C-alpha positions as a Markdown table, in Angstrom:
| # | Residue | x | y | z |
|---|---|---|---|---|
| 1 | Unk | 51.9 | 125.5 | 179.1 |
| 2 | Unk | 53.4 | 124.5 | 175.8 |
| 3 | Unk | 51.5 | 124.6 | 172.5 |
| 4 | Unk | 51.0 | 120.8 | 172.4 |
| 5 | Unk | 49.2 | 121.1 | 175.7 |
| 6 | Unk | 46.8 | 123.6 | 174.2 |
| 7 | Unk | 46.2 | 121.4 | 171.2 |
| 8 | Unk | 45.5 | 118.4 | 173.4 |
| 9 | Unk | 43.1 | 120.4 | 175.7 |
| 10 | Unk | 41.1 | 121.8 | 172.7 |
| 11 | Unk | 41.0 | 118.4 | 170.9 |
| 12 | Unk | 39.8 | 116.7 | 174.1 |
| 13 | Unk | 37.2 | 119.5 | 174.7 |
| 14 | Unk | 36.1 | 119.2 | 171.0 |
| 15 | Unk | 35.5 | 115.4 | 171.4 |
| 16 | Unk | 33.7 | 115.7 | 174.7 |
| 17 | Unk | 31.5 | 118.6 | 173.7 |
| 18 | Unk | 30.6 | 117.4 | 170.1 |
| 19 | Unk | 30.1 | 113.7 | 170.8 |
| 20 | Unk | 26.5 | 113.0 | 169.7 |
| 21 | Unk | 25.3 | 116.6 | 170.2 |
| 22 | Unk | 24.1 | 119.6 | 168.2 |
| 23 | Unk | 26.4 | 122.2 | 166.9 |
| 24 | Unk | 25.1 | 125.5 | 168.2 |
| 25 | Unk | 25.7 | 125.5 | 171.9 |
| 26 | Unk | 28.9 | 123.4 | 171.6 |
| 27 | Unk | 30.6 | 125.6 | 169.0 |
| 28 | Unk | 29.8 | 128.6 | 171.1 |
| 29 | Unk | 31.4 | 127.0 | 174.1 |
| 30 | Unk | 34.4 | 126.0 | 172.0 |
| 31 | Unk | 34.7 | 129.6 | 170.7 |
| 32 | Unk | 34.7 | 131.0 | 174.3 |
| 33 | Unk | 37.3 | 128.5 | 175.4 |
| 34 | Unk | 39.5 | 129.2 | 172.4 |
| 35 | Unk | 39.3 | 133.0 | 173.0 |
| 36 | Unk | 40.3 | 132.5 | 176.7 |
| 37 | Unk | 43.2 | 130.2 | 175.8 |
| 38 | Unk | 44.3 | 132.7 | 173.2 |
| 39 | Unk | 44.3 | 135.4 | 175.8 |
| 40 | Unk | 46.4 | 133.3 | 178.2 |
| 41 | Unk | 48.9 | 132.3 | 175.5 |
| 42 | Unk | 49.4 | 135.9 | 174.3 |
| 43 | Unk | 52.6 | 137.5 | 175.5 |
| 44 | Unk | 52.3 | 140.5 | 177.8 |
| 45 | Unk | 53.6 | 143.0 | 175.3 |
| 46 | Unk | 50.8 | 142.1 | 172.9 |
| 47 | Unk | 48.0 | 142.6 | 175.5 |
| 48 | Unk | 46.7 | 146.0 | 174.4 |
| 49 | Unk | 43.3 | 147.6 | 174.7 |
| 50 | Unk | 42.5 | 146.4 | 171.2 |
| 51 | Unk | 43.2 | 142.8 | 172.2 |
| 52 | Unk | 40.9 | 143.1 | 175.3 |
| 53 | Unk | 38.1 | 144.6 | 173.1 |
| 54 | Unk | 38.5 | 141.7 | 170.7 |
| 55 | Unk | 38.5 | 139.3 | 173.5 |
| 56 | Unk | 35.2 | 140.7 | 174.8 |
| 57 | Unk | 33.7 | 140.6 | 171.3 |
| 58 | Unk | 34.9 | 137.0 | 170.8 |
| 59 | Unk | 33.3 | 135.9 | 174.1 |
| 60 | Unk | 30.1 | 137.8 | 173.3 |
| 61 | Unk | 29.9 | 136.3 | 169.8 |
| 62 | Unk | 30.4 | 132.8 | 171.2 |
| 63 | Unk | 27.6 | 133.4 | 173.6 |
| 64 | Unk | 25.4 | 134.8 | 170.8 |
| 65 | Unk | 26.1 | 131.7 | 168.6 |
| 66 | Unk | 25.3 | 129.4 | 171.6 |
| 67 | Unk | 22.0 | 131.3 | 172.1 |
| 68 | Unk | 20.9 | 131.8 | 168.5 |
| 69 | Unk | 22.8 | 129.3 | 166.4 |
| 70 | Unk | 22.2 | 131.1 | 163.1 |
| 71 | Unk | 24.6 | 131.9 | 160.3 |
| 72 | Unk | 25.0 | 135.6 | 161.2 |
| 73 | Unk | 26.2 | 134.8 | 164.7 |
| 74 | Unk | 28.4 | 132.0 | 163.3 |
| 75 | Unk | 30.0 | 134.6 | 160.9 |
| 76 | Unk | 30.5 | 136.9 | 163.9 |
| 77 | Unk | 32.1 | 134.2 | 165.9 |
| 78 | Unk | 34.5 | 133.1 | 163.1 |
| 79 | Unk | 35.5 | 136.7 | 162.2 |
| 80 | Unk | 36.0 | 137.7 | 165.9 |
| 81 | Unk | 38.2 | 134.6 | 166.6 |
| 82 | Unk | 40.2 | 135.2 | 163.4 |
| 83 | Unk | 40.8 | 138.8 | 164.4 |
| 84 | Unk | 41.6 | 137.9 | 168.0 |
| 85 | Unk | 44.2 | 135.3 | 166.9 |
| 86 | Unk | 45.7 | 137.7 | 164.4 |
| 87 | Unk | 46.0 | 140.5 | 166.9 |
| 88 | Unk | 47.4 | 138.2 | 169.6 |
| 89 | Unk | 50.3 | 137.3 | 167.3 |
| 90 | Unk | 51.0 | 140.6 | 165.4 |
| 91 | Unk | 50.5 | 143.7 | 167.5 |
| 92 | Unk | 51.8 | 146.2 | 164.9 |
| 93 | Unk | 50.1 | 144.8 | 161.8 |
| 94 | Unk | 46.8 | 146.2 | 160.6 |
| 95 | Unk | 43.8 | 144.0 | 161.0 |
| 96 | Unk | 42.5 | 145.2 | 157.6 |
| 97 | Unk | 45.3 | 143.1 | 156.0 |
| 98 | Unk | 43.8 | 139.9 | 157.4 |
| 99 | Unk | 40.9 | 139.7 | 155.0 |
| 100 | Unk | 43.0 | 139.7 | 151.7 |
| 101 | Unk | 45.6 | 137.4 | 153.2 |
| 102 | Unk | 42.9 | 135.0 | 154.3 |
| 103 | Unk | 41.2 | 135.0 | 150.9 |
| 104 | Unk | 44.5 | 134.7 | 148.9 |
| 105 | Unk | 45.7 | 131.8 | 151.1 |
| 106 | Unk | 42.4 | 130.0 | 150.7 |
| 107 | Unk | 42.5 | 130.3 | 147.0 |
| 108 | Unk | 46.2 | 129.4 | 146.5 |
| 109 | Unk | 46.2 | 126.5 | 149.0 |
| 110 | Unk | 44.7 | 124.3 | 146.4 |
| 111 | Unk | 47.6 | 125.0 | 144.0 |
| 112 | Unk | 50.3 | 124.7 | 146.7 |
| 113 | Unk | 49.7 | 121.0 | 147.0 |
| 114 | Unk | 51.4 | 120.5 | 143.6 |
| 115 | Unk | 54.6 | 122.2 | 144.6 |
| 116 | Unk | 56.4 | 118.9 | 145.2 |
| 117 | Unk | 59.9 | 120.5 | 145.2 |
| 118 | Unk | 59.1 | 122.5 | 148.3 |
| 119 | Unk | 58.0 | 119.4 | 150.3 |
| 120 | Unk | 61.5 | 118.1 | 150.7 |
| 121 | Unk | 64.0 | 119.8 | 153.0 |
| 122 | Unk | 67.0 | 121.4 | 151.5 |
| 123 | Unk | 70.4 | 121.6 | 153.1 |
| 124 | Unk | 74.2 | 122.1 | 152.5 |
| 125 | Unk | 76.3 | 119.0 | 152.1 |
| 126 | Unk | 80.0 | 118.7 | 153.1 |
| 127 | Unk | 82.3 | 119.1 | 150.1 |
| 128 | Unk | 79.6 | 120.6 | 147.8 |
| 129 | Unk | 79.3 | 124.3 | 147.3 |
| 130 | Unk | 75.7 | 124.1 | 146.1 |
| 131 | Unk | 72.4 | 123.4 | 147.8 |
| 132 | Unk | 71.0 | 120.0 | 147.1 |
| 133 | Unk | 67.9 | 118.3 | 148.2 |
| 134 | Unk | 68.5 | 115.8 | 151.0 |
| 135 | Unk | 66.6 | 113.1 | 149.1 |
| 136 | Unk | 68.2 | 113.4 | 145.7 |
């Protein structure tokens, strides 16, 4: 399946599960489904023992959040899903780098909105030797 199929499936599941319901059980179900879809989407070369351990912990933390519904199990669910998604994409990178990257991206995302020059695509024009913005 393509990425847009996964996006459609999870958006449909989100609407069906969360419509006029409480958060605890539904977010646990969504976490388990997200971890299984991540495992299916992961290429075969990235499916290591560490990924399988993270898959198991993600499923267990989803079940724990569905059962308890407290902040500690929510934190376990979010952290295990972040680690699973990171390890599914980057097999050789260290998981310890995820925490500072996540924090720095969260802090700098507010300032990135004001980088208007990077919003427009840049390209080469025929006859010009320099790069120009396509809109200027």
